[in-house]
CSV table of C-alpha atoms in Angstrom, one decimal:
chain,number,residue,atom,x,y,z
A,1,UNK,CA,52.0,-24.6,18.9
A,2,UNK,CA,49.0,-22.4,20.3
A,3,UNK,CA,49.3,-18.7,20.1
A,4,UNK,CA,48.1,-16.3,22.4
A,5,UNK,CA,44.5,-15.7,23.1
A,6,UNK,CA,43.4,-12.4,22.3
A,7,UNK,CA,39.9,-11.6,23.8
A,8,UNK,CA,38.2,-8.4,21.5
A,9,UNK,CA,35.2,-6.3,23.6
A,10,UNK,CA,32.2,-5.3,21.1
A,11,UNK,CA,30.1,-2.7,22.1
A,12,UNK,CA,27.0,-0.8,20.5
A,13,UNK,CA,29.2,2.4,20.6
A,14,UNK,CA,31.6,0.3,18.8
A,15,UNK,CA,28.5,-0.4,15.9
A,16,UNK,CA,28.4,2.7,15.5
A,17,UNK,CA,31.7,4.1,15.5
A,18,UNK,CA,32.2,1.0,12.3
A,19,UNK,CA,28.7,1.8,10.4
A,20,UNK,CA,30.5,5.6,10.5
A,21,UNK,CA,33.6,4.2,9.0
A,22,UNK,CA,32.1,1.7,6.6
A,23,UNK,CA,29.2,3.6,6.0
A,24,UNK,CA,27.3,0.3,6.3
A,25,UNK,CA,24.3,2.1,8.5
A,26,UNK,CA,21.8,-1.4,7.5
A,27,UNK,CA,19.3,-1.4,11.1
A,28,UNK,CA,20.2,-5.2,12.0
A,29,UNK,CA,23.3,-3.3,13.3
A,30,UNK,CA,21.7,-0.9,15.4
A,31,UNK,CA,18.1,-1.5,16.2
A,32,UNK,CA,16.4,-4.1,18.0
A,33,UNK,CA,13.2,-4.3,17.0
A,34,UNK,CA,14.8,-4.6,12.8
A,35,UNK,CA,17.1,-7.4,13.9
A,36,UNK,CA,14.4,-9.0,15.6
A,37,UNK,CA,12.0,-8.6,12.8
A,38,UNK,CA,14.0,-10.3,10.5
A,39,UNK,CA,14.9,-12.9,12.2
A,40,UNK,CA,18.1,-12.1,14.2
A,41,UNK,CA,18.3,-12.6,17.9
A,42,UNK,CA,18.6,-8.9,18.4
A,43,UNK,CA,21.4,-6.5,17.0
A,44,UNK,CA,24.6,-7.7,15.4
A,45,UNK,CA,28.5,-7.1,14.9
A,46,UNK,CA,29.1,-6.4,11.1
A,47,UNK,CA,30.9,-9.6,9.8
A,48,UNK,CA,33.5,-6.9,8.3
A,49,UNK,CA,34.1,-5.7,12.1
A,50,UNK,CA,34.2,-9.1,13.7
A,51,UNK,CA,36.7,-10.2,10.6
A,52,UNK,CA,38.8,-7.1,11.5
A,53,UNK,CA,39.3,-7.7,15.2
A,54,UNK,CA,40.5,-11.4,14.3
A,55,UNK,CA,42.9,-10.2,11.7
A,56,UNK,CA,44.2,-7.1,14.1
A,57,UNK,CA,45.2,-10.5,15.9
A,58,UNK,CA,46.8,-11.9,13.1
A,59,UNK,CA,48.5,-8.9,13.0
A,60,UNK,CA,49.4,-8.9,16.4
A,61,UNK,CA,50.9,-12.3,16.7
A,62,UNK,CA,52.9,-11.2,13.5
A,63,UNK,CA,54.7,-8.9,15.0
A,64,UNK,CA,53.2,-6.2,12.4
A,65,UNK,CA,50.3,-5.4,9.4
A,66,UNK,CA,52.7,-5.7,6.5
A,67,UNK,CA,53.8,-9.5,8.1
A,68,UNK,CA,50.3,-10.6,7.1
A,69,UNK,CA,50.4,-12.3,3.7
A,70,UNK,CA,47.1,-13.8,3.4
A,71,UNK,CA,43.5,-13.8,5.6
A,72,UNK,CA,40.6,-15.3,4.9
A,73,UNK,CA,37.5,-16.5,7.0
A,74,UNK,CA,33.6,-17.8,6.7
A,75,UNK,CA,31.3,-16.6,8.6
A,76,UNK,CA,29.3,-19.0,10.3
A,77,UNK,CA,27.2,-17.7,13.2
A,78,UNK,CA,26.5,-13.9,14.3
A,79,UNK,CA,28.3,-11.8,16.9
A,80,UNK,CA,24.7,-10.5,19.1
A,81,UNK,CA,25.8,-7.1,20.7
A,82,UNK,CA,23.6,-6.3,23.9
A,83,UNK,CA,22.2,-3.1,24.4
A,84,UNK,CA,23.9,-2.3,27.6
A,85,UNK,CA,27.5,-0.8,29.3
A,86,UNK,CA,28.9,-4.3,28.6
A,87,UNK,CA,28.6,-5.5,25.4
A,88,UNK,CA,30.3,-9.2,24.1
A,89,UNK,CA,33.3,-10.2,24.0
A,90,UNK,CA,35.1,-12.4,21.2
A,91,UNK,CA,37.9,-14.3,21.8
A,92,UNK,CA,40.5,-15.3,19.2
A,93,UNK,CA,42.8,-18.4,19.4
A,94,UNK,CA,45.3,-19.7,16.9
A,95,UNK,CA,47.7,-22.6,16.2
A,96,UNK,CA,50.1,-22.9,14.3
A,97,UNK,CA,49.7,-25.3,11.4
A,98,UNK,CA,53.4,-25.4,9.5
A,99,UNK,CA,56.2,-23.3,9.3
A,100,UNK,CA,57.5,-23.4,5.6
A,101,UNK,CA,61.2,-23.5,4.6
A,102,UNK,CA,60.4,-20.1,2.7
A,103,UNK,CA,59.5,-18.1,6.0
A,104,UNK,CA,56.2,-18.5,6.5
A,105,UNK,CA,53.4,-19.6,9.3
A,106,UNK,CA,50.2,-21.2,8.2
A,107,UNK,CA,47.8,-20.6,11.4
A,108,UNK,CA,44.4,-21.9,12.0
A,109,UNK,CA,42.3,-19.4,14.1
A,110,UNK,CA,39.2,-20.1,15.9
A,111,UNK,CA,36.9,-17.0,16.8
A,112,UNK,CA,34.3,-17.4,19.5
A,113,UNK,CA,31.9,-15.4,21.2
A,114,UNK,CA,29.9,-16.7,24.5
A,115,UNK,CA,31.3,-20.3,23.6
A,116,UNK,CA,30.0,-20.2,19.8
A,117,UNK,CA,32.2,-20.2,16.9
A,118,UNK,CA,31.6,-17.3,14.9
A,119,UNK,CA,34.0,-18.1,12.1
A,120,UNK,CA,34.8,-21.3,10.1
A,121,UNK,CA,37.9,-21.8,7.7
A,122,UNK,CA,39.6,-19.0,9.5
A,123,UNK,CA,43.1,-19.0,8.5
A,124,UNK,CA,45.7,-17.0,7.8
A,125,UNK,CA,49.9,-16.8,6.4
A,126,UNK,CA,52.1,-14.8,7.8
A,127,UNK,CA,55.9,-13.7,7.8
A,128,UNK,CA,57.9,-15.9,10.4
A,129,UNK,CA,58.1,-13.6,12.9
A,130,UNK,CA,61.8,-13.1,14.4
């Protein structure tokens, strides 16, 4: 059974909204001409951020936070965040792998951004919901 896709706009305002939060301030998050320098296509998403909007997802299709029993991803390719009004966008889709006789979903997730996955061995348990 597929789950809902939930679609997750990233902004540079959003960079630096989460670098205030996690006080993660490294310049591959921010500045161009850093990301660029060391090899980076230009400014990226925190793997932390992009790992949070996938599991606000999880949270979502579980009805609630507390319903999530266990998360975990790789990450496998960076989110690039444009410098404009725009930004990216990632989009999160799920299936649901097994439904245990001890109330719980097993759901594979798949995290994309402009067609590329950005996670690998995304997964997560959760409370059956309902």
């Amino acid at each position: 059974m597929e789950l809902p896709t939930k679609t997750f706009r990233v902004t540079r305002a959003d960079l630096v909204r989460y670098a205030g939060a996690s006080g993660d301030f490294n310049p591959i998050h921010w500045s161009d001409r850093i990301a660029t320098t060391v090899g980076l296509p230009g400014v990226i998403a925190h793997g932390m951020f992009t790992m949070a909007l996938v599991g606000r997802a999880v949270a979502e299709w579980a009805g609630a936070a507390d319903a999530v029993v266990d998360y975990g991803v790789r990450f496998t390719r960076p989110v690039v965040v444009p410098d404009d009004d725009e930004g990216t966008e990632i989009e999160v889709t799920a299936a649901v792998r097994e439904v245990t006789d001890i109330g719980l979903t097993r759901i594979d997730i798949t995290a994309t951004c402009r067609g590329e996955k950005v996670l690998s061995q995304a997964r997560a348990t959760i409370r059956t919901p309902g």
